mmCIF file of C-alpha atoms in Angstrom:
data_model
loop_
_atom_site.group_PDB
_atom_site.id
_atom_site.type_symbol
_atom_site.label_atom_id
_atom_site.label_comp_id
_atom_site.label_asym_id
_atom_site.label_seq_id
_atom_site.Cartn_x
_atom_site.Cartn_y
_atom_site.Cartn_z
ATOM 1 C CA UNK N 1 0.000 0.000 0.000
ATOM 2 C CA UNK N 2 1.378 3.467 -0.982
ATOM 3 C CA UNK N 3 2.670 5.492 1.999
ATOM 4 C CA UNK N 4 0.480 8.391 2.382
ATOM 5 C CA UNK N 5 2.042 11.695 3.605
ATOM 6 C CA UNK N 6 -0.031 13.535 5.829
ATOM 7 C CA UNK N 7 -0.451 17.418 6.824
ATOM 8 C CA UNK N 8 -2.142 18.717 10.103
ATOM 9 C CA UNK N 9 -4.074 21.678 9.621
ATOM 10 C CA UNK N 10 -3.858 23.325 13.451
ATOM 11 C CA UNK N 11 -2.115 22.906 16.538
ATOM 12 C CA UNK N 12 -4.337 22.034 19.121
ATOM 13 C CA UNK N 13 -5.161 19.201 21.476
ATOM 14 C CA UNK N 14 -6.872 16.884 19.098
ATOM 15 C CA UNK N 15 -4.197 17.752 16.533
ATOM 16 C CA UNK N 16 -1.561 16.682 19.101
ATOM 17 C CA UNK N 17 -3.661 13.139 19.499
ATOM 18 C CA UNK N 18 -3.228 12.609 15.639
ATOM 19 C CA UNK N 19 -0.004 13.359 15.774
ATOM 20 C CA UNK N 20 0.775 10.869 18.156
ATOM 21 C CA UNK N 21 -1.594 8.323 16.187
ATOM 22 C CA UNK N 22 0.056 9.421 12.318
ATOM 23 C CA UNK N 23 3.623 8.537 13.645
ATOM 24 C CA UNK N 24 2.262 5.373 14.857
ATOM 25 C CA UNK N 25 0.779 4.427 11.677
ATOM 26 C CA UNK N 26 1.716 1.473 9.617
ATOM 27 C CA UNK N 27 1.991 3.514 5.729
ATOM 28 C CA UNK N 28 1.470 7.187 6.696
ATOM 29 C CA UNK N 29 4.084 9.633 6.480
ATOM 30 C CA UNK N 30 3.377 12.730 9.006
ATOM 31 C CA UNK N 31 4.941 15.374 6.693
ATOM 32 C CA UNK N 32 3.631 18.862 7.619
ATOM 33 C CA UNK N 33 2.047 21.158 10.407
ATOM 34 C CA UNK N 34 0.254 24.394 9.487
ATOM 35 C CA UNK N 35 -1.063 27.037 11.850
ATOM 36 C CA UNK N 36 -1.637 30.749 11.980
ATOM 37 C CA UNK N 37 0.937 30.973 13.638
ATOM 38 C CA UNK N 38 4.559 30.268 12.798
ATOM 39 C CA UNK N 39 5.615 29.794 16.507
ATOM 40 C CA UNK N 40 3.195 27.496 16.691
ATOM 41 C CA UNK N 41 4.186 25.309 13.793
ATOM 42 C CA UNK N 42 7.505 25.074 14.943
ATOM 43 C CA UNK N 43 6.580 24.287 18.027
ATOM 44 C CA UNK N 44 4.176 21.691 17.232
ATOM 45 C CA UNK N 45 6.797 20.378 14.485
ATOM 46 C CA UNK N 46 9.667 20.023 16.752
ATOM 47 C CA UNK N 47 7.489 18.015 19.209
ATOM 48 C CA UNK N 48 6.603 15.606 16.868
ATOM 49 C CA UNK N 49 9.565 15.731 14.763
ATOM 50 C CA UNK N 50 7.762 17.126 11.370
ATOM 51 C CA UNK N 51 10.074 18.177 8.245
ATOM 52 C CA UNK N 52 7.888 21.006 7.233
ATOM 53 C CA UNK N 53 6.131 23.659 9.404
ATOM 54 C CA UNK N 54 3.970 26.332 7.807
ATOM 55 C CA UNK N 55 2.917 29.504 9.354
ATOM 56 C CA UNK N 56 -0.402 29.315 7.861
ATOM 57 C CA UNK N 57 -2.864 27.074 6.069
ATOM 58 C CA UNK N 58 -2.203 28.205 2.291
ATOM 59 C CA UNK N 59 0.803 26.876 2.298
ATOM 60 C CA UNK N 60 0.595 23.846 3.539
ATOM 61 C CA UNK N 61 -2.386 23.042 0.719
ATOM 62 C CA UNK N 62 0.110 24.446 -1.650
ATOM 63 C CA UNK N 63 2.676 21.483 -0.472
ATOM 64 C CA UNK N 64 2.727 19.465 -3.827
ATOM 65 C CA UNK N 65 3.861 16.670 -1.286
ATOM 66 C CA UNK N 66 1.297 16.344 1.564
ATOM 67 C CA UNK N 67 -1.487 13.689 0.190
ATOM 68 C CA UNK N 68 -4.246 14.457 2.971
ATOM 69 C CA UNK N 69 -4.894 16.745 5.450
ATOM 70 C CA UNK N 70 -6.088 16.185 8.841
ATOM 71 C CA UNK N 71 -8.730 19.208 9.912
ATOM 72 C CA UNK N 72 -8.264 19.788 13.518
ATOM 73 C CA UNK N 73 -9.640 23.517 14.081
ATOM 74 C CA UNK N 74 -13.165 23.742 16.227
ATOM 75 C CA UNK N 75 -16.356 23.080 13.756
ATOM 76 C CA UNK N 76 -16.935 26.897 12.945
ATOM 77 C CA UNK N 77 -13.566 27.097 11.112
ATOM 78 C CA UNK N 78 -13.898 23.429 8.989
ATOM 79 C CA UNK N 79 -16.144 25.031 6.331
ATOM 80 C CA UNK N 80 -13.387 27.129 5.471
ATOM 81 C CA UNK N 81 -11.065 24.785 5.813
ATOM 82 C CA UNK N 82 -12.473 22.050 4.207
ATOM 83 C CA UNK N 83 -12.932 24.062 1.145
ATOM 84 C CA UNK N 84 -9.326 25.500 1.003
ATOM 85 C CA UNK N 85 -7.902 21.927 1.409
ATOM 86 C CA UNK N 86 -10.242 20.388 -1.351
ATOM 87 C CA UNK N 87 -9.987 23.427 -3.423
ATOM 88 C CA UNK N 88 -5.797 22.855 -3.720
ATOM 89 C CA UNK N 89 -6.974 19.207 -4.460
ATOM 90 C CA UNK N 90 -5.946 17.751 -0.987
ATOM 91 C CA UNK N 91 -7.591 14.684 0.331
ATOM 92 C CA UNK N 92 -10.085 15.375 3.676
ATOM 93 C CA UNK N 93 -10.159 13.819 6.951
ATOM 94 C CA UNK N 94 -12.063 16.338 9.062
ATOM 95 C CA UNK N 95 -13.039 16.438 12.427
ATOM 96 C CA UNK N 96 -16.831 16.565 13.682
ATOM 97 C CA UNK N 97 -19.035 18.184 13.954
ATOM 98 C CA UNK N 98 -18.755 18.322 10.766
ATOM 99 C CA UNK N 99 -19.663 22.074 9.954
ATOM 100 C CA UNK N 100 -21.934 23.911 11.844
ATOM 101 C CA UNK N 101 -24.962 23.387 9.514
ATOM 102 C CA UNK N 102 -25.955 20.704 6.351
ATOM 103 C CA UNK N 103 -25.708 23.781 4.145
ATOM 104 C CA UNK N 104 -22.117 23.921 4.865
ATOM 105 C CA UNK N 105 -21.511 20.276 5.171
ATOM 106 C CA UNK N 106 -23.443 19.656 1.550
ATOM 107 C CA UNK N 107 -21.588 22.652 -0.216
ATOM 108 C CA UNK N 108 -18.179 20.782 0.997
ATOM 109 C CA UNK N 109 -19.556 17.026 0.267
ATOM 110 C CA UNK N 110 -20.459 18.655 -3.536
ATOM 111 C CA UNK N 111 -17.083 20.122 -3.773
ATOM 112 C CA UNK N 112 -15.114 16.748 -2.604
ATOM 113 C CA UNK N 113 -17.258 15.043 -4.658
ATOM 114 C CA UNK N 114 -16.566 17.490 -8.126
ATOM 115 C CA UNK N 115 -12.773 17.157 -7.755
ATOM 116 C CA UNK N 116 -12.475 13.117 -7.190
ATOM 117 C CA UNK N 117 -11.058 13.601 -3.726
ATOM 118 C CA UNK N 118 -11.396 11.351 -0.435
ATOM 119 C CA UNK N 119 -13.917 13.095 2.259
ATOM 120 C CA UNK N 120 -14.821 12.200 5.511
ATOM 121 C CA UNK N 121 -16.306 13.205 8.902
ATOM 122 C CA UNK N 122 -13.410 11.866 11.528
ATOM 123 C CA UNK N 123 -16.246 10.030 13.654
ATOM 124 C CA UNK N 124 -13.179 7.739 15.305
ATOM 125 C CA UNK N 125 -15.898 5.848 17.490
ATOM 126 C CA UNK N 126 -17.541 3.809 14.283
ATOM 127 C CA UNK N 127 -13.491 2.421 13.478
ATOM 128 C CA UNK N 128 -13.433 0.949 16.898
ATOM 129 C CA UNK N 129 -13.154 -2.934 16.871
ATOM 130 C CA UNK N 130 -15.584 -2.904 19.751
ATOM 131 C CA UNK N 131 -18.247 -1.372 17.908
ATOM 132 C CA UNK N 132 -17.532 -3.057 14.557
ATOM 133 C CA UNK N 133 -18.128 -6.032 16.634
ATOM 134 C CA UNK N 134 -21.355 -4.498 17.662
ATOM 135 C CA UNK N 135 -23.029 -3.049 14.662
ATOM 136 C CA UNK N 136 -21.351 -7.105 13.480
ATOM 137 C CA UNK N 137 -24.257 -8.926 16.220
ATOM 138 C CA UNK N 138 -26.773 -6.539 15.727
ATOM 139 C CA UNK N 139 -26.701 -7.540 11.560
ATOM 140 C CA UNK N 140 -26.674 -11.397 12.754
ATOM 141 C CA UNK N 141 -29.869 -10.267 14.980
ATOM 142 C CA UNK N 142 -27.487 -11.659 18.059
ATOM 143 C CA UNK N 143 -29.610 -9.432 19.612
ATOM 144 C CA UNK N 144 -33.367 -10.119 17.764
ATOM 145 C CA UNK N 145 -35.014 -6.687 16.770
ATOM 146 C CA UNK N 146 -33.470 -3.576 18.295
ATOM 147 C CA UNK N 147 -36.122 -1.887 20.474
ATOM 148 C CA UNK N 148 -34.493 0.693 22.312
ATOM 149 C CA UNK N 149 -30.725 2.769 22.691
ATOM 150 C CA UNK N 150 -29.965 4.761 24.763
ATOM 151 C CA UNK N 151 -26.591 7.336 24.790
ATOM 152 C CA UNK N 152 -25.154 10.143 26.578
ATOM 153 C CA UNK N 153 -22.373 12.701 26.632
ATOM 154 C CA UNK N 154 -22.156 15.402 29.411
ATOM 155 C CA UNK N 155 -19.301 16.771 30.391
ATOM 156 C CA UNK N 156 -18.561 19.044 33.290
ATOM 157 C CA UNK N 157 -17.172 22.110 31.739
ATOM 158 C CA UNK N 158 -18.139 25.465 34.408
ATOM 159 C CA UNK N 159 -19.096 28.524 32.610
ATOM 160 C CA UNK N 160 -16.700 30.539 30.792
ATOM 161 C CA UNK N 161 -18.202 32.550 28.127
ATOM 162 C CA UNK N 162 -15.360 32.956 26.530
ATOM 163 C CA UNK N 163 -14.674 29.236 26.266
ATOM 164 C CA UNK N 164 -15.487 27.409 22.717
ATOM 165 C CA UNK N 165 -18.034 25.443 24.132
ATOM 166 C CA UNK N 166 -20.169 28.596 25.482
ATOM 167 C CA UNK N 167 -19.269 31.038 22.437
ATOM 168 C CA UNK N 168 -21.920 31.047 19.919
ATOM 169 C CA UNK N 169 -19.269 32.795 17.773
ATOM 170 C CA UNK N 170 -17.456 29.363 17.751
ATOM 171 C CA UNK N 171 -20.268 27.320 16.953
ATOM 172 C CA UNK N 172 -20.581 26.584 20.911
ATOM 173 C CA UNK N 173 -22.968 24.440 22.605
ATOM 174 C CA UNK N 174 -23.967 20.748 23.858
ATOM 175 C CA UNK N 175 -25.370 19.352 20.718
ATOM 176 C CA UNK N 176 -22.458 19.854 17.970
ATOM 177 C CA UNK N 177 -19.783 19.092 20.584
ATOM 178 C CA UNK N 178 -20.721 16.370 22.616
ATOM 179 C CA UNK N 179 -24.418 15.234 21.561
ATOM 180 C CA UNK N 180 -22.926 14.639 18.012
ATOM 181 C CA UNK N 181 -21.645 11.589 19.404
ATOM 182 C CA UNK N 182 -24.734 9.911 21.036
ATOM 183 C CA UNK N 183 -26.672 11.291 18.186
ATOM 184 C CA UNK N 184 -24.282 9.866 15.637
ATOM 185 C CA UNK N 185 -24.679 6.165 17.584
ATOM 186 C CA UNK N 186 -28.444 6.601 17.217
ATOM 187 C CA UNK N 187 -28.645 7.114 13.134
ATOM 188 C CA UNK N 188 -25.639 4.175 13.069
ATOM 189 C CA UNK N 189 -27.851 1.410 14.597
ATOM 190 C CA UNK N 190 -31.179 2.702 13.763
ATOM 191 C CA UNK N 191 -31.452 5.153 10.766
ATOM 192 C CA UNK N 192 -32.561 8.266 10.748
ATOM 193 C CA UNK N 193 -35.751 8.375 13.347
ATOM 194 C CA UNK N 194 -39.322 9.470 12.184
ATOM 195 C CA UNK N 195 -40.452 11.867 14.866
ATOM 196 C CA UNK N 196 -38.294 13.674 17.361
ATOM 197 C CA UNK N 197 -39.272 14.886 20.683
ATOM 198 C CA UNK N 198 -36.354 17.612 21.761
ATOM 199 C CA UNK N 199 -35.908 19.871 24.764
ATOM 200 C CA UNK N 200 -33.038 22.106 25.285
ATOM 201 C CA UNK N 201 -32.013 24.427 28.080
ATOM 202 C CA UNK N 202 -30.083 27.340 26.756
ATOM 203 C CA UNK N 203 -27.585 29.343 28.650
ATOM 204 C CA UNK N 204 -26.937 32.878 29.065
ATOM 205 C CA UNK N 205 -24.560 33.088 25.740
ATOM 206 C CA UNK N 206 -27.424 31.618 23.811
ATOM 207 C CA UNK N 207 -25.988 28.190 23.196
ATOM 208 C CA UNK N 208 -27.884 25.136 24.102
ATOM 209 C CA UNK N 209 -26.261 23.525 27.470
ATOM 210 C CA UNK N 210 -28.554 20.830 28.273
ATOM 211 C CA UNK N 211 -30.299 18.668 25.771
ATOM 212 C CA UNK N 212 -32.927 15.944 25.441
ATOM 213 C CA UNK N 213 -33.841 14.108 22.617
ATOM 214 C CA UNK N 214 -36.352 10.469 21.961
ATOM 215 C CA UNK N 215 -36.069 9.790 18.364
ATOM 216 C CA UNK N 216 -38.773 7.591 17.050
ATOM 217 C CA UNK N 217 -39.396 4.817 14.487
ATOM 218 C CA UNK N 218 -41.758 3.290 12.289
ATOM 219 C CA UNK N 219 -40.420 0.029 13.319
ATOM 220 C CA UNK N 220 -41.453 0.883 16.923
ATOM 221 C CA UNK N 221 -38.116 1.339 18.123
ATOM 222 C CA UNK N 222 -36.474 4.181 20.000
ATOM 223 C CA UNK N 223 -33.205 6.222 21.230
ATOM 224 C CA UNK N 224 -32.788 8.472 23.751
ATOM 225 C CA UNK N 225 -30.193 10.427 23.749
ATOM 226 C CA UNK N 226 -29.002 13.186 25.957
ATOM 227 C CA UNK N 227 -26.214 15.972 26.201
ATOM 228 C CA UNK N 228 -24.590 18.394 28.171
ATOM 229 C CA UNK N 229 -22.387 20.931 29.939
ATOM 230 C CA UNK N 230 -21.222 21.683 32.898
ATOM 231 C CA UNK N 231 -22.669 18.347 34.632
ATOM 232 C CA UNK N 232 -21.481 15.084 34.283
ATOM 233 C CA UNK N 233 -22.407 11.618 34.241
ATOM 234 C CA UNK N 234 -21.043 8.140 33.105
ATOM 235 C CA UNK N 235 -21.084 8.119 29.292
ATOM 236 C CA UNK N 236 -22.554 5.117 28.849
ATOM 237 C CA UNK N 237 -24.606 3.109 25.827
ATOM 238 C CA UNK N 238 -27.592 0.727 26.373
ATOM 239 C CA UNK N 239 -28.924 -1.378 23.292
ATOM 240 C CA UNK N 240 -32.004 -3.280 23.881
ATOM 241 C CA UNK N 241 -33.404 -5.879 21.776
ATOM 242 C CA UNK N 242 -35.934 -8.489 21.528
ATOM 243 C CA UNK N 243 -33.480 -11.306 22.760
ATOM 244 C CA UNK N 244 -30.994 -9.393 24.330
ATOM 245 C CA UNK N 245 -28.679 -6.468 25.350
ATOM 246 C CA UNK N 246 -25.518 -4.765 24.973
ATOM 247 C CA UNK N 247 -24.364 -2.203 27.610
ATOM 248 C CA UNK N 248 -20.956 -0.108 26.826
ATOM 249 C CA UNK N 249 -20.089 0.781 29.920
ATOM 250 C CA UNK N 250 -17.841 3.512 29.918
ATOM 251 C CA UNK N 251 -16.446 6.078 27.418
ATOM 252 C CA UNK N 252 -19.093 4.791 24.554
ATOM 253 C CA UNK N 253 -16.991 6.882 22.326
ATOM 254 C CA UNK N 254 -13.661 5.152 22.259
ATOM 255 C CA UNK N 255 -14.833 1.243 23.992
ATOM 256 C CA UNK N 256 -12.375 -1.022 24.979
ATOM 257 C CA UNK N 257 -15.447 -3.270 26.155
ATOM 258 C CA UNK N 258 -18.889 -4.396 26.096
ATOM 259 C CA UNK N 259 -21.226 -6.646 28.023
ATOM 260 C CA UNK N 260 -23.813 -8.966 25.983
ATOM 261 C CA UNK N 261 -26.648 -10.387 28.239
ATOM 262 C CA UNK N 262 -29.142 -12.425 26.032
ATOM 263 C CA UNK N 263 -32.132 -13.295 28.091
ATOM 264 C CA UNK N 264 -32.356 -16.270 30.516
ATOM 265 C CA UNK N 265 -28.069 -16.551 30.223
ATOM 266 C CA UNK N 266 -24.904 -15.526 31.974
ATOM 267 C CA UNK N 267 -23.485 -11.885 30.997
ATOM 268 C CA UNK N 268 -20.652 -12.135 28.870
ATOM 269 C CA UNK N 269 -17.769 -9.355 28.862
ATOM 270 C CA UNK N 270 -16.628 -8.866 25.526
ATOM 271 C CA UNK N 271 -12.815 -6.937 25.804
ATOM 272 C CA UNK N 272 -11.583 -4.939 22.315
ATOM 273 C CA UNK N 273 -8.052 -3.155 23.765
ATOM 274 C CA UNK N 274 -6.634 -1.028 21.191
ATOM 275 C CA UNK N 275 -3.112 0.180 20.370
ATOM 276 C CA UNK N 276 -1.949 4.119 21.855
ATOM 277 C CA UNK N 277 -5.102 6.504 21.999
ATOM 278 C CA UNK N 278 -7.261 4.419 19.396
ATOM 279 C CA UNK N 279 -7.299 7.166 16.771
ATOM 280 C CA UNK N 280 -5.276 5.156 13.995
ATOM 281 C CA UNK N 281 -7.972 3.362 12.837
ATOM 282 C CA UNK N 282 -9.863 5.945 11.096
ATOM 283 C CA UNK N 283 -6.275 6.881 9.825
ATOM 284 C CA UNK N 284 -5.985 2.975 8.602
ATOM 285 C CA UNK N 285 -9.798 3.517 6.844
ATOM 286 C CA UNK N 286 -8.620 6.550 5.002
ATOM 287 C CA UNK N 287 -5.611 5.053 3.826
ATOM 288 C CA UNK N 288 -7.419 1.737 3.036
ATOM 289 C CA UNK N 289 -10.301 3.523 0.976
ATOM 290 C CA UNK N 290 -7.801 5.460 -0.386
ATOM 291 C CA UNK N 291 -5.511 2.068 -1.492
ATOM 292 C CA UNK N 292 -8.783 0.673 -3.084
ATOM 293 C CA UNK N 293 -9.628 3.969 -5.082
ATOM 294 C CA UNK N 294 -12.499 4.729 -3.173
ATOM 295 C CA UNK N 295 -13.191 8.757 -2.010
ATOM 296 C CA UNK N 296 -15.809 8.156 0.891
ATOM 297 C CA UNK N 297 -16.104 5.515 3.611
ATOM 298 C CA UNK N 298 -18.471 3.016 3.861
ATOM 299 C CA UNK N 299 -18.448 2.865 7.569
ATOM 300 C CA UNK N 300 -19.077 6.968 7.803
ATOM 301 C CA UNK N 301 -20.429 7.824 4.633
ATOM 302 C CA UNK N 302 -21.114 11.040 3.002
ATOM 303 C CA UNK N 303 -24.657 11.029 2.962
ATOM 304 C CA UNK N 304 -24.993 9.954 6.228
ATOM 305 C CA UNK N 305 -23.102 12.819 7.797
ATOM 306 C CA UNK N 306 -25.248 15.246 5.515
ATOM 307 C CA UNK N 307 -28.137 13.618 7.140
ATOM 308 C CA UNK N 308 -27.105 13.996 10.625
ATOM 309 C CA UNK N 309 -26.282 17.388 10.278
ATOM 310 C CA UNK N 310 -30.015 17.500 8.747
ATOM 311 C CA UNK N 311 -31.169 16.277 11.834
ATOM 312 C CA UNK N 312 -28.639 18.881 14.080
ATOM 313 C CA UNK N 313 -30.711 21.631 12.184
ATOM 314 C CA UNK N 314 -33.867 20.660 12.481
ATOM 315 C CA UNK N 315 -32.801 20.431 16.236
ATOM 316 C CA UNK N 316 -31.647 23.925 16.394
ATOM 317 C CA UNK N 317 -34.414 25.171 14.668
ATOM 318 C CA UNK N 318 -36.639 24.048 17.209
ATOM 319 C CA UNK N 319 -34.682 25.494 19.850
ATOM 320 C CA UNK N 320 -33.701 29.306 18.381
ATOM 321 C CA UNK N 321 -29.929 28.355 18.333
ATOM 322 C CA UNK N 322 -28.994 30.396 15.780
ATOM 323 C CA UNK N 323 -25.031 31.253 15.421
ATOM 324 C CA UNK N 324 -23.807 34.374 14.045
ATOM 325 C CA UNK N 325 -22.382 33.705 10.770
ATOM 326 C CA UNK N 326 -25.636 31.621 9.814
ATOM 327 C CA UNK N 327 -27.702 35.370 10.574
ATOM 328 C CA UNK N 328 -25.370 36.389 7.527
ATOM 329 C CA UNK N 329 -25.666 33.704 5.398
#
């Protein structure tokens, strides 16, 4: 398989995590760094011994070398981002939430799509083997019919208005942050749900900081998922089906573990440990897909992070969580 060089657009602490996970990477090449900031590059470059550091973004696009770039600025910038990378004909990993809204996230899918180049949402939880193995017994109805999941993601983050999280000038708030997750688990294992019943307690800056949401089906079944700041809670995922359950019991997001308990029987602990901080195997999915000729994933498709971010709007919508740059749009 051809090595594939990669370049890191931002310096922060998820960009640090890939970093870690590029080097450790069985054919990719971690080749450049790019921030606003030229400091910063270096910085980041000498830390993780990178050849090239550039002290901003058009440059490292304009590196005839670099093969894909990683997007690892908060969700407000990636529309941008993605756009410059794509539009210098660079392959796309980019973190979620994906943009801030489906226009954005459709514009950038069209775009990807029009040049022949890779795409996709870095949703790291789906490349897990633990939840391969899942969605695996679900499909061989281990489980009978799915009737009910449940997911959450709160995390205890006090108030700082200035913070990214709080800062509807950043895209803040529960939902695109942290309820992407749960809500991205939901749509994996059931589809996209037929009626929605939503709550949402927004804070002082306008963003929403504690949500509730029971998606619906036609097939009778249902998630509930919930999200927030500045509490916390054990992030946790229940799936409930005719003949069984699966519980993850801890950090749903990157499992190590799960439980099955059909009915009637013993529990039986299913372990999945994975290499360093688990983030190399969406890097080994964009390098396969990209081996194979293929420019989206299967596993985290294009269409179905247009739809989620569909169902993030219609969300919003309900709420009045409307950011700045969308009042301008």
């Amino acid at each position: 398989m051809k090595t594939q060089r990669w370049g890191i657009l931002a310096t922060g602490n998820i960009a640090n995590d890939l970093a870690s996970a590029i080097k450790d990477c069985e054919g990719a090449e971690l080749l450049a760094v790019a921030s606003r900031s030229q400091t910063k590059a270096d910085e980041f470059a000498e830390k993780w011994s990178i050849p090239r550091a550039y002290g901003s973004y058009e440059e490292l696009v304009n590196d005839p070398d670099v093969d894909v770039v990683y997007i690892a600025t908060p969700h407000n910038f990636h529309y941008e981002n993605m756009k410059l990378c794509l539009s210098a004909g660079k392959h796309v990993l980019c973190e979620k939430a994906f943009t801030i809204n489906a226009q954005q996230a459709e514009e950038c899918i069209q775009l990807a799509r029009e040049k022949n180049l890779f795409l996709m949402e870095a949703m790291w939880t789906r490349f897990f083997p633990a939840v391969r193995r899942i969605r695996e017994m679900i499909e061989e109805k281990v489980l009978g019919e799915i009737r009910f999941v449940q997911a959450d993601f709160f995390h205890h983050l006090p108030f700082d208005a200035e913070h990214r999280l709080y800062n509807p000038n950043l895209g803040g708030g529960a939902l695109l942050d942290l309820g992407i997750y749960p809500v991205s688990f939901a749509v994996m294992l059931l589809g996209l749900p037929e009626v929605i019943s939503s709550s949402a307690r927004l804070g002082e800056t306008g963003v929403d900081e504690v949500d509730s949401l029971i998606f619906c089906y036609e097939n009778c079944s249902s998630a509930q998922v919930s999200c927030g700041l500045g509490i916390e809670k054990p992030r946790e995922v229940f799936i409930l089906g005719t003949k069984g359950c699966i519980k993850i019991p801890e950090s749903f997001f990157r499992p190590a573990r799960f439980t099955l308990q059909l009915y009637g029987q013993e529990a039986e602990e299913h372990s999945y440990p994975y290499p360093g901080n688990g983030y190399g195997y969406e890097l080994e999915e964009v390098m396969q897909c990209l081996a194979q000729g293929k420019l989206e994933s299967e596993i985290m498709p294009l269409d179905e992070t247009l739809d989620i971010m569909q169902l993030c709007d219609r969300l919003r919508a309900e709420w009045g969580v409307v950011y700045p740059e969308e009042m301008h749009s």
